[in-house]
mmCIF file of C-alpha atoms and ligand atoms in Angstrom:
data_model
loop_
_atom_site.group_PDB
_atom_site.id
_atom_site.type_symbol
_atom_site.label_atom_id
_atom_site.label_comp_id
_atom_site.label_asym_id
_atom_site.label_seq_id
_atom_site.Cartn_x
_atom_site.Cartn_y
_atom_site.Cartn_z
ATOM 1 C CA MET A 1 -78.388 -23.646 4.840
ATOM 2 C CA ARG A 2 -80.736 -22.027 7.250
ATOM 3 C CA GLY A 3 -81.427 -25.346 8.921
ATOM 4 C CA ASP A 4 -77.746 -25.919 9.607
ATOM 5 C CA SER A 5 -77.251 -22.648 11.390
ATOM 6 C CA ARG A 6 -80.501 -22.792 13.309
ATOM 7 C CA ILE A 7 -79.993 -22.472 17.028
ATOM 8 C CA LEU A 8 -82.207 -23.314 19.919
ATOM 9 C CA PRO A 9 -83.290 -20.732 22.467
ATOM 10 C CA SER A 10 -81.798 -23.017 25.105
ATOM 11 C CA GLU A 11 -78.417 -21.982 23.761
ATOM 12 C CA ILE A 12 -79.213 -18.330 24.279
ATOM 13 C CA THR A 13 -80.558 -18.243 27.747
ATOM 14 C CA PRO A 14 -80.232 -20.278 30.864
ATOM 15 C CA GLU A 15 -83.400 -22.044 31.912
ATOM 16 C CA PRO A 16 -85.824 -21.470 33.408
ATOM 17 C CA VAL A 17 -87.353 -18.773 31.316
ATOM 18 C CA TYR A 18 -90.278 -16.930 32.761
ATOM 19 C CA LEU A 19 -93.306 -15.689 30.924
ATOM 20 C CA ALA A 20 -95.243 -12.731 32.120
ATOM 21 C CA ARG A 21 -98.160 -12.799 29.715
ATOM 22 C CA ARG A 22 -101.456 -12.835 31.421
ATOM 23 C CA SER A 23 -103.086 -14.153 28.263
ATOM 24 C CA PHE A 24 -101.067 -17.309 28.644
ATOM 25 C CA LEU A 25 -101.815 -17.468 32.312
ATOM 26 C CA ALA A 26 -105.500 -17.182 31.581
ATOM 27 C CA GLY A 27 -105.259 -19.974 29.031
ATOM 28 C CA LEU A 28 -103.141 -22.156 31.226
ATOM 29 C CA ALA A 29 -104.911 -21.655 34.515
ATOM 30 C CA GLY A 30 -107.340 -24.433 33.637
ATOM 31 C CA ALA A 31 -104.474 -26.821 33.007
ATOM 32 C CA GLY A 32 -103.129 -26.030 36.443
ATOM 33 C CA LEU A 33 -99.867 -24.726 35.036
ATOM 34 C CA ALA A 34 -100.017 -21.172 36.311
ATOM 35 C CA ALA A 35 -98.653 -20.531 39.747
ATOM 36 C CA ALA A 36 -101.224 -19.241 42.196
ATOM 37 C CA SER A 37 -101.326 -16.355 44.670
ATOM 38 C CA THR A 38 -98.410 -14.346 43.248
ATOM 39 C CA PRO A 39 -98.732 -11.084 41.309
ATOM 40 C CA ALA A 40 -99.193 -11.577 37.576
ATOM 41 C CA LEU A 41 -95.630 -10.643 36.734
ATOM 42 C CA ALA A 42 -94.069 -13.134 39.089
ATOM 43 C CA GLN A 43 -96.030 -16.058 37.722
ATOM 44 C CA VAL A 44 -94.049 -18.696 35.934
ATOM 45 C CA VAL A 45 -95.122 -20.357 32.727
ATOM 46 C CA ASN A 46 -93.471 -23.000 30.598
ATOM 47 C CA VAL A 47 -91.927 -21.029 27.730
ATOM 48 C CA THR A 48 -92.099 -24.049 25.434
ATOM 49 C CA LEU A 49 -95.816 -23.301 25.046
ATOM 50 C CA VAL A 50 -94.990 -20.146 23.070
ATOM 51 C CA PRO A 51 -94.640 -20.823 19.321
ATOM 52 C CA ARG A 52 -91.039 -21.150 18.215
ATOM 53 C CA LEU A 53 -89.512 -19.364 15.233
ATOM 54 C CA GLU A 54 -86.851 -20.529 12.824
ATOM 55 C CA PHE A 55 -83.902 -18.175 12.543
ATOM 56 C CA ARG A 56 -80.166 -17.842 12.329
ATOM 57 C CA ARG A 57 -78.089 -15.673 14.599
ATOM 58 C CA ASN A 58 -76.457 -12.605 13.122
ATOM 59 C CA ALA A 59 -73.245 -12.433 15.135
ATOM 60 C CA ARG A 60 -71.942 -9.403 13.279
ATOM 61 C CA TYR A 61 -74.783 -7.309 14.659
ATOM 62 C CA SER A 62 -75.115 -8.880 18.102
ATOM 63 C CA THR A 63 -73.686 -7.560 21.332
ATOM 64 C CA ALA A 64 -71.766 -9.946 23.600
ATOM 65 C CA GLU A 65 -73.356 -8.355 26.658
ATOM 66 C CA LYS A 66 -75.528 -10.533 28.843
ATOM 67 C CA ALA A 67 -79.140 -10.460 27.725
ATOM 68 C CA ASN A 68 -81.906 -9.502 30.123
ATOM 69 C CA SER A 69 -84.167 -12.336 31.208
ATOM 70 C CA PHE A 70 -87.409 -13.094 29.422
ATOM 71 C CA ALA A 71 -89.269 -11.944 32.536
ATOM 72 C CA GLU A 72 -87.576 -8.540 32.318
ATOM 73 C CA VAL A 73 -88.002 -8.190 28.569
ATOM 74 C CA ALA A 74 -91.681 -9.194 28.661
ATOM 75 C CA GLY A 75 -92.489 -7.742 32.082
ATOM 76 C CA TYR A 76 -91.049 -4.205 32.042
ATOM 77 C CA ASN A 77 -92.363 -2.331 29.005
ATOM 78 C CA ASN A 78 -93.404 0.956 27.529
ATOM 79 C CA PHE A 79 -96.574 0.510 25.490
ATOM 80 C CA TYR A 80 -98.910 3.369 26.344
ATOM 81 C CA GLU A 81 -101.775 1.763 24.432
ATOM 82 C CA PHE A 82 -101.964 -0.577 27.442
ATOM 83 C CA GLY A 83 -101.223 1.902 30.230
ATOM 84 C CA THR A 84 -98.378 4.159 31.277
ATOM 85 C CA GLY A 85 -96.965 1.943 34.053
ATOM 86 C CA LYS A 86 -94.049 -0.368 33.203
ATOM 87 C CA GLU A 87 -96.000 -3.429 34.311
ATOM 88 C CA ASP A 88 -99.269 -2.390 32.663
ATOM 89 C CA PRO A 89 -98.515 -3.798 29.185
ATOM 90 C CA ALA A 90 -97.760 -7.303 30.514
ATOM 91 C CA ARG A 91 -100.981 -7.171 32.507
ATOM 92 C CA ASN A 92 -103.217 -5.629 29.841
ATOM 93 C CA ALA A 93 -101.933 -6.564 26.376
ATOM 94 C CA HIS A 94 -103.901 -9.818 26.273
ATOM 95 C CA THR A 95 -106.720 -7.869 24.558
ATOM 96 C CA LEU A 96 -104.547 -7.369 21.459
ATOM 97 C CA ARG A 97 -105.275 -9.885 18.682
ATOM 98 C CA PRO A 98 -102.040 -10.088 16.658
ATOM 99 C CA ARG A 99 -103.299 -12.747 14.247
ATOM 100 C CA PRO A 100 -104.571 -12.432 11.567
ATOM 101 C CA TRP A 101 -102.798 -9.136 10.869
ATOM 102 C CA SER A 102 -102.214 -7.073 7.761
ATOM 103 C CA VAL A 103 -100.051 -4.077 6.960
ATOM 104 C CA VAL A 104 -100.871 -1.321 4.446
ATOM 105 C CA VAL A 105 -97.863 -0.106 2.464
ATOM 106 C CA ASP A 106 -98.506 3.112 0.539
ATOM 107 C CA GLY A 107 -97.232 6.577 -0.343
ATOM 108 C CA GLU A 108 -94.266 7.238 -2.603
ATOM 109 C CA CYS A 109 -93.579 3.733 -3.907
ATOM 110 C CA GLU A 110 -94.111 1.689 -7.062
ATOM 111 C CA LYS A 111 -95.590 -1.369 -5.326
ATOM 112 C CA PRO A 112 -98.138 -0.242 -2.745
ATOM 113 C CA GLY A 113 -100.523 -2.776 -1.262
ATOM 114 C CA ARG A 114 -102.138 -4.368 1.715
ATOM 115 C CA LEU A 115 -100.254 -7.462 2.825
ATOM 116 C CA ASP A 116 -101.047 -10.192 5.292
ATOM 117 C CA LEU A 117 -98.261 -10.561 7.801
ATOM 118 C CA GLU A 118 -97.309 -13.964 6.368
ATOM 119 C CA ASP A 119 -96.924 -12.528 2.855
ATOM 120 C CA LEU A 120 -94.981 -9.571 4.149
ATOM 121 C CA LEU A 121 -92.453 -11.917 5.763
ATOM 122 C CA LYS A 122 -92.452 -14.747 3.245
ATOM 123 C CA PRO A 123 -89.269 -14.247 1.213
ATOM 124 C CA HIS A 124 -87.202 -13.228 4.206
ATOM 125 C CA PRO A 125 -85.121 -15.533 6.399
ATOM 126 C CA LEU A 126 -85.371 -14.456 10.035
ATOM 127 C CA GLU A 127 -82.295 -13.376 11.977
ATOM 128 C CA GLU A 128 -81.570 -13.176 15.645
ATOM 129 C CA ARG A 129 -79.807 -10.018 16.767
ATOM 130 C CA ILE A 130 -78.950 -9.203 20.343
ATOM 131 C CA TYR A 131 -79.311 -5.457 20.652
ATOM 132 C CA ARG A 132 -79.123 -2.937 23.472
ATOM 133 C CA LEU A 133 -82.337 -0.956 23.842
ATOM 134 C CA ARG A 134 -81.868 2.458 25.490
ATOM 135 C CA CYS A 135 -85.075 4.088 26.652
ATOM 136 C CA VAL A 136 -85.264 7.879 26.710
ATOM 137 C CA GLU A 137 -86.129 7.525 30.409
ATOM 138 C CA ALA A 138 -82.491 6.509 31.077
ATOM 139 C CA TRP A 139 -82.874 2.752 31.511
ATOM 140 C CA SER A 140 -81.670 0.049 29.175
ATOM 141 C CA MET A 141 -81.960 -3.647 28.398
ATOM 142 C CA VAL A 142 -80.265 -6.214 26.179
ATOM 143 C CA ILE A 143 -82.772 -8.131 24.068
ATOM 144 C CA PRO A 144 -82.385 -11.098 21.685
ATOM 145 C CA TRP A 145 -84.715 -9.994 18.895
ATOM 146 C CA ILE A 146 -85.779 -12.056 15.905
ATOM 147 C CA GLY A 147 -86.618 -10.173 12.745
ATOM 148 C CA LEU A 148 -85.529 -9.088 9.320
ATOM 149 C CA PRO A 149 -83.624 -6.105 7.995
ATOM 150 C CA LEU A 150 -86.065 -3.258 7.416
ATOM 151 C CA GLY A 151 -84.100 -2.271 4.293
ATOM 152 C CA ASP A 152 -84.908 -5.589 2.576
ATOM 153 C CA LEU A 153 -88.596 -4.879 3.010
ATOM 154 C CA VAL A 154 -88.358 -1.210 2.027
ATOM 155 C CA ARG A 155 -86.617 -2.067 -1.243
ATOM 156 C CA ARG A 156 -89.279 -4.623 -2.093
ATOM 157 C CA PHE A 157 -91.885 -1.859 -2.369
ATOM 158 C CA GLN A 158 -89.660 0.197 -4.675
ATOM 159 C CA PRO A 159 -89.822 3.664 -3.126
ATOM 160 C CA THR A 160 -89.762 6.453 -5.718
ATOM 161 C CA SER A 161 -87.089 9.152 -5.858
ATOM 162 C CA ARG A 162 -89.489 11.430 -3.961
ATOM 163 C CA ALA A 163 -89.522 9.103 -0.942
ATOM 164 C CA LYS A 164 -87.278 10.753 1.666
ATOM 165 C CA TYR A 165 -88.836 9.264 4.799
ATOM 166 C CA VAL A 166 -90.714 6.192 5.989
ATOM 167 C CA GLU A 167 -93.655 6.664 8.342
ATOM 168 C CA PHE A 168 -94.939 3.863 10.589
ATOM 169 C CA THR A 169 -98.323 3.727 12.303
ATOM 170 C CA THR A 170 -99.555 1.544 15.168
ATOM 171 C CA LEU A 171 -103.002 -0.064 15.197
ATOM 172 C CA LEU A 172 -105.818 2.275 16.259
ATOM 173 C CA ASP A 173 -108.492 0.257 18.082
ATOM 174 C CA PRO A 174 -109.481 1.256 21.613
ATOM 175 C CA LYS A 175 -111.268 -2.088 22.012
ATOM 176 C CA GLN A 176 -107.982 -3.945 21.611
ATOM 177 C CA MET A 177 -105.856 -1.123 23.013
ATOM 178 C CA PRO A 178 -107.747 0.316 25.979
ATOM 179 C CA GLY A 179 -105.054 2.930 26.694
ATOM 180 C CA GLN A 180 -106.204 4.721 23.539
ATOM 181 C CA ARG A 181 -109.264 5.870 25.494
ATOM 182 C CA TYR A 182 -106.939 8.220 27.383
ATOM 183 C CA GLY A 183 -105.350 11.312 25.892
ATOM 184 C CA VAL A 184 -101.758 10.663 26.922
ATOM 185 C CA LEU A 185 -100.750 10.763 23.251
ATOM 186 C CA ASP A 186 -102.471 11.671 19.998
ATOM 187 C CA TRP A 187 -103.484 8.189 18.770
ATOM 188 C CA PRO A 188 -102.512 6.288 16.756
ATOM 189 C CA TYR A 189 -98.813 6.220 17.686
ATOM 190 C CA VAL A 190 -96.750 7.345 14.688
ATOM 191 C CA GLU A 191 -93.002 7.094 14.115
ATOM 192 C CA GLY A 192 -90.674 7.763 11.227
ATOM 193 C CA LEU A 193 -87.182 7.357 9.855
ATOM 194 C CA ARG A 194 -85.206 9.057 7.139
ATOM 195 C CA MET A 195 -84.812 6.738 4.139
ATOM 196 C CA ASP A 196 -81.088 6.178 4.781
ATOM 197 C CA GLU A 197 -81.853 5.277 8.402
ATOM 198 C CA ALA A 198 -84.632 2.891 7.396
ATOM 199 C CA THR A 199 -82.342 1.098 4.951
ATOM 200 C CA HIS A 200 -79.366 0.955 7.316
ATOM 201 C CA PRO A 201 -78.502 -2.709 7.996
ATOM 202 C CA LEU A 202 -78.931 -2.265 11.774
ATOM 203 C CA ALA A 203 -82.629 -1.301 11.524
ATOM 204 C CA ILE A 204 -84.911 -4.311 11.777
ATOM 205 C CA LEU A 205 -88.561 -5.253 11.928
ATOM 206 C CA ALA A 206 -88.909 -7.702 14.780
ATOM 207 C CA VAL A 207 -91.458 -10.516 14.930
ATOM 208 C CA GLY A 208 -90.024 -12.402 17.873
ATOM 209 C CA LEU A 209 -87.635 -12.527 20.788
ATOM 210 C CA TYR A 210 -85.916 -15.263 22.747
ATOM 211 C CA GLY A 211 -86.554 -17.713 19.905
ATOM 212 C CA ARG A 212 -90.317 -17.322 20.106
ATOM 213 C CA VAL A 213 -93.021 -15.142 18.598
ATOM 214 C CA LEU A 214 -93.253 -11.625 19.972
ATOM 215 C CA PRO A 215 -95.263 -11.285 23.193
ATOM 216 C CA ASN A 216 -98.136 -8.827 22.788
ATOM 217 C CA GLN A 217 -96.589 -6.364 25.235
ATOM 218 C CA ASN A 218 -93.426 -6.191 23.119
ATOM 219 C CA GLY A 219 -95.366 -5.052 20.050
ATOM 220 C CA ALA A 220 -96.857 -8.136 18.428
ATOM 221 C CA PRO A 221 -96.957 -9.119 15.717
ATOM 222 C CA LEU A 222 -94.526 -6.669 14.113
ATOM 223 C CA ARG A 223 -92.460 -3.814 15.544
ATOM 224 C CA LEU A 224 -89.513 -1.681 14.608
ATOM 225 C CA VAL A 225 -86.154 -1.985 16.403
ATOM 226 C CA VAL A 226 -83.698 0.866 15.766
ATOM 227 C CA PRO A 227 -80.917 0.212 18.268
ATOM 228 C CA TRP A 228 -78.990 3.488 17.953
ATOM 229 C CA LYS A 229 -82.058 5.590 18.791
ATOM 230 C CA TYR A 230 -84.070 6.061 21.972
ATOM 231 C CA GLY A 231 -86.615 3.283 22.468
ATOM 232 C CA PHE A 232 -89.607 5.400 21.503
ATOM 233 C CA LYS A 233 -88.541 5.253 17.841
ATOM 234 C CA SER A 234 -89.067 1.474 17.912
ATOM 235 C CA ILE A 235 -92.808 1.577 17.220
ATOM 236 C CA LYS A 236 -94.931 -1.456 18.069
ATOM 237 C CA SER A 237 -97.841 -3.335 16.444
ATOM 238 C CA ILE A 238 -97.420 -1.662 13.043
ATOM 239 C CA VAL A 239 -100.376 -1.587 10.616
ATOM 240 C CA ARG A 240 -99.136 0.956 8.090
ATOM 241 C CA ILE A 241 -95.847 1.787 6.378
ATOM 242 C CA ARG A 242 -95.953 4.934 4.254
ATOM 243 C CA PHE A 243 -93.209 6.454 2.097
ATOM 244 C CA THR A 244 -93.228 10.260 2.276
ATOM 245 C CA GLU A 245 -91.479 13.267 0.829
ATOM 246 C CA ARG A 246 -91.844 15.314 4.030
ATOM 247 C CA MET A 247 -90.640 14.469 7.520
ATOM 248 C CA PRO A 248 -93.425 12.532 9.260
ATOM 249 C CA ARG A 249 -95.164 14.205 12.201
ATOM 250 C CA THR A 250 -94.356 11.694 14.896
ATOM 251 C CA SER A 251 -96.085 11.180 18.234
ATOM 252 C CA TRP A 252 -93.477 12.256 20.782
ATOM 253 C CA PRO A 253 -92.246 15.486 19.152
ATOM 254 C CA LEU A 254 -95.916 16.365 18.566
ATOM 255 C CA SER A 255 -96.766 15.877 22.236
ATOM 256 C CA ALA A 256 -93.649 17.583 23.677
ATOM 257 C CA PRO A 257 -91.480 19.215 21.001
ATOM 258 C CA ARG A 258 -88.999 20.638 23.494
ATOM 259 C CA GLU A 259 -88.342 17.210 24.993
ATOM 260 C CA TYR A 260 -88.379 14.820 22.039
ATOM 261 C CA GLY A 261 -86.982 15.346 18.567
ATOM 262 C CA PHE A 262 -87.510 13.468 15.326
ATOM 263 C CA TYR A 263 -83.988 12.010 15.289
ATOM 264 C CA ALA A 264 -83.818 10.778 18.894
ATOM 265 C CA ASN A 265 -80.323 9.394 18.448
ATOM 266 C CA VAL A 266 -78.984 8.191 21.792
ATOM 267 C CA ASN A 267 -76.704 11.026 22.855
ATOM 268 C CA PRO A 268 -75.139 11.393 26.319
ATOM 269 C CA ALA A 269 -74.066 14.948 25.398
ATOM 270 C CA VAL A 270 -77.633 16.218 24.955
ATOM 271 C CA ASP A 271 -79.681 16.061 28.140
ATOM 272 C CA HIS A 272 -83.424 15.709 28.205
ATOM 273 C CA PRO A 273 -84.788 19.028 29.595
ATOM 274 C CA ARG A 274 -85.899 17.203 32.764
ATOM 275 C CA TRP A 275 -83.038 14.717 33.292
ATOM 276 C CA SER A 276 -79.503 13.798 32.291
ATOM 277 C CA GLN A 277 -78.811 11.361 29.480
ATOM 278 C CA LYS A 278 -75.193 10.792 30.546
ATOM 279 C CA SER A 279 -75.859 7.467 32.217
ATOM 280 C CA GLU A 280 -78.435 4.711 32.317
ATOM 281 C CA ARG A 281 -79.771 2.006 34.602
ATOM 282 C CA ARG A 282 -79.544 -1.508 33.190
ATOM 283 C CA ILE A 283 -82.797 -3.214 34.163
ATOM 284 C CA GLY A 284 -82.175 -6.116 36.501
ATOM 285 C CA ALA A 285 -78.454 -5.496 36.854
ATOM 286 C CA GLY A 286 -77.823 -5.852 40.554
ATOM 287 C CA SER A 287 -78.336 -2.715 42.553
ATOM 288 C CA LEU A 288 -81.034 -0.226 41.639
ATOM 289 C CA PHE A 289 -78.360 2.422 41.912
ATOM 290 C CA SER A 290 -75.774 0.803 39.669
ATOM 291 C CA ARG A 291 -75.610 2.961 36.593
ATOM 292 C CA GLN A 292 -73.416 2.815 33.546
ATOM 293 C CA PRO A 293 -72.351 5.532 31.144
ATOM 294 C CA THR A 294 -74.511 5.994 28.061
ATOM 295 C CA GLN A 295 -72.628 5.644 24.786
ATOM 296 C CA PRO A 296 -73.119 7.880 21.744
ATOM 297 C CA PHE A 297 -75.605 6.212 19.371
ATOM 298 C CA ASN A 298 -76.097 3.588 22.105
ATOM 299 C CA GLY A 299 -72.716 2.075 21.218
ATOM 300 C CA TYR A 300 -73.434 1.805 17.494
ATOM 301 C CA ALA A 301 -71.518 4.972 16.490
ATOM 302 C CA GLU A 302 -69.056 3.090 14.297
ATOM 303 C CA GLU A 303 -71.930 1.862 12.147
ATOM 304 C CA VAL A 304 -74.233 4.883 12.063
ATOM 305 C CA ALA A 305 -72.382 8.114 12.905
ATOM 306 C CA GLU A 306 -71.711 8.732 9.212
ATOM 307 C CA LEU A 307 -75.447 9.071 8.568
ATOM 308 C CA TYR A 308 -75.332 12.333 10.514
ATOM 309 C CA ARG A 309 -72.039 13.793 9.341
ATOM 310 C CA GLY A 310 -72.270 17.578 9.178
ATOM 311 C CA MET A 311 -75.478 17.722 11.222
ATOM 312 C CA ASP A 312 -75.664 19.630 14.500
ATOM 313 C CA LEU A 313 -76.916 16.861 16.793
ATOM 314 C CA ALA A 314 -77.751 19.292 19.599
ATOM 315 C CA ARG A 315 -80.195 21.030 17.288
ATOM 316 C CA ASN A 316 -81.353 17.829 15.544
ATOM 317 C CA PHE A 317 -81.933 15.907 18.780
HETATM 318 N N1 LIG B 1 -97.083 1.862 19.697
HETATM 319 C C1 LIG B 1 -96.159 2.090 20.631
HETATM 320 N N2 LIG B 1 -94.874 1.766 20.383
HETATM 321 C C2 LIG B 1 -93.923 1.991 21.325
HETATM 322 C C3 LIG B 1 -94.243 2.582 22.572
HETATM 323 C C4 LIG B 1 -95.623 2.900 22.811
HETATM 324 O O1 LIG B 1 -96.013 3.424 23.873
HETATM 325 N N3 LIG B 1 -96.537 2.638 21.819
HETATM 326 N N4 LIG B 1 -93.263 2.844 23.501
HETATM 327 C C5 LIG B 1 -91.885 2.994 22.968
HETATM 328 C C6 LIG B 1 -90.885 3.097 24.012
HETATM 329 S S1 LIG B 1 -90.812 4.571 24.864
HETATM 330 C C7 LIG B 1 -89.961 2.103 24.244
HETATM 331 S S2 LIG B 1 -88.690 2.324 25.356
HETATM 332 C C8 LIG B 1 -90.061 0.803 23.550
HETATM 333 C C9 LIG B 1 -90.095 -0.336 24.560
HETATM 334 O O2 LIG B 1 -90.073 -1.590 23.929
HETATM 335 P P1 LIG B 1 -90.156 -2.925 24.811
HETATM 336 O O3 LIG B 1 -91.314 -2.774 25.743
HETATM 337 O O4 LIG B 1 -90.344 -4.064 23.846
HETATM 338 O O5 LIG B 1 -88.871 -3.042 25.561
HETATM 339 O O6 LIG B 1 -91.228 0.694 22.735
HETATM 340 C C10 LIG B 1 -91.531 1.882 21.993
HETATM 341 N N5 LIG B 1 -92.621 1.628 21.066
HETATM 342 MO MO1 LIG B 2 -88.652 4.673 25.777
#
């Protein structure tokens, strides 16, 4: 069944597709495939050299908006473990070794354990979902992710009745993640979701994009994607999933509690203390100054607004 509905990346995106990973460039330079004398991000690599994934598209949960190019998705990132500039992750993330990789699952659950990535993913067919990603810094992209519903995985570990939240932790290893030598955040990066958010069908764990395995700078080998929340909730390169009774202490509210809340639902009615959230800049969309209005819950209100019924979203920002 899966084979029948499999689609090729060539059906998703017009060729050519550009790759911004310096690790590839380094590997390919010898073969004479990397273009010379241009900045790293402008270099062009044959995308067919990136391992392909098998998946089926989930149309129900995919936007019809035009996806950003691979170059944009893999070349303009937030991943502070590799620097705070948008082009730093593409330049620096080659030091991350995403394979082999294991994830510790613990806390309030019946089936804790340490799983190799392959075992974690084994029983799950992969889906493609084209989601909008809205960064808290008021830019956005449209990205064809490949992953699996987070809820499927959560249920597999049988959280106990005490489990009210799920906490996620990024790898801590300054050798692989040189940005962790700088105190921009309290490392490792930690994020969290309420249990009903984590099991909502829109929340996914992504292992790929554009039909291929996840580039390091996008959070290889495994990252969260929570499309109705600001991008910082979508934690990258996860090594631990912990079920908790108390609300996890997450990186951004810890570093600036006035600016970033635990919920971080995309909300044009609640400005960031230093800038408006009413509109956003779509990366790559024509003019630098062409902005579009931001939608409540990033356009996913119909699916998720009920999760927050009765809550004051100006207080729980
Ligand atoms: N570990 C970790 N995860 C992270 C970040 C980070 O700095 N470190 N940045 C977040 C922010 S602010 C955004 S907008 C998204 C960006 O994801 P992308 O680069 O794949 O588009 O990743 C999020 N996940
Ligand atoms: Mo972000």
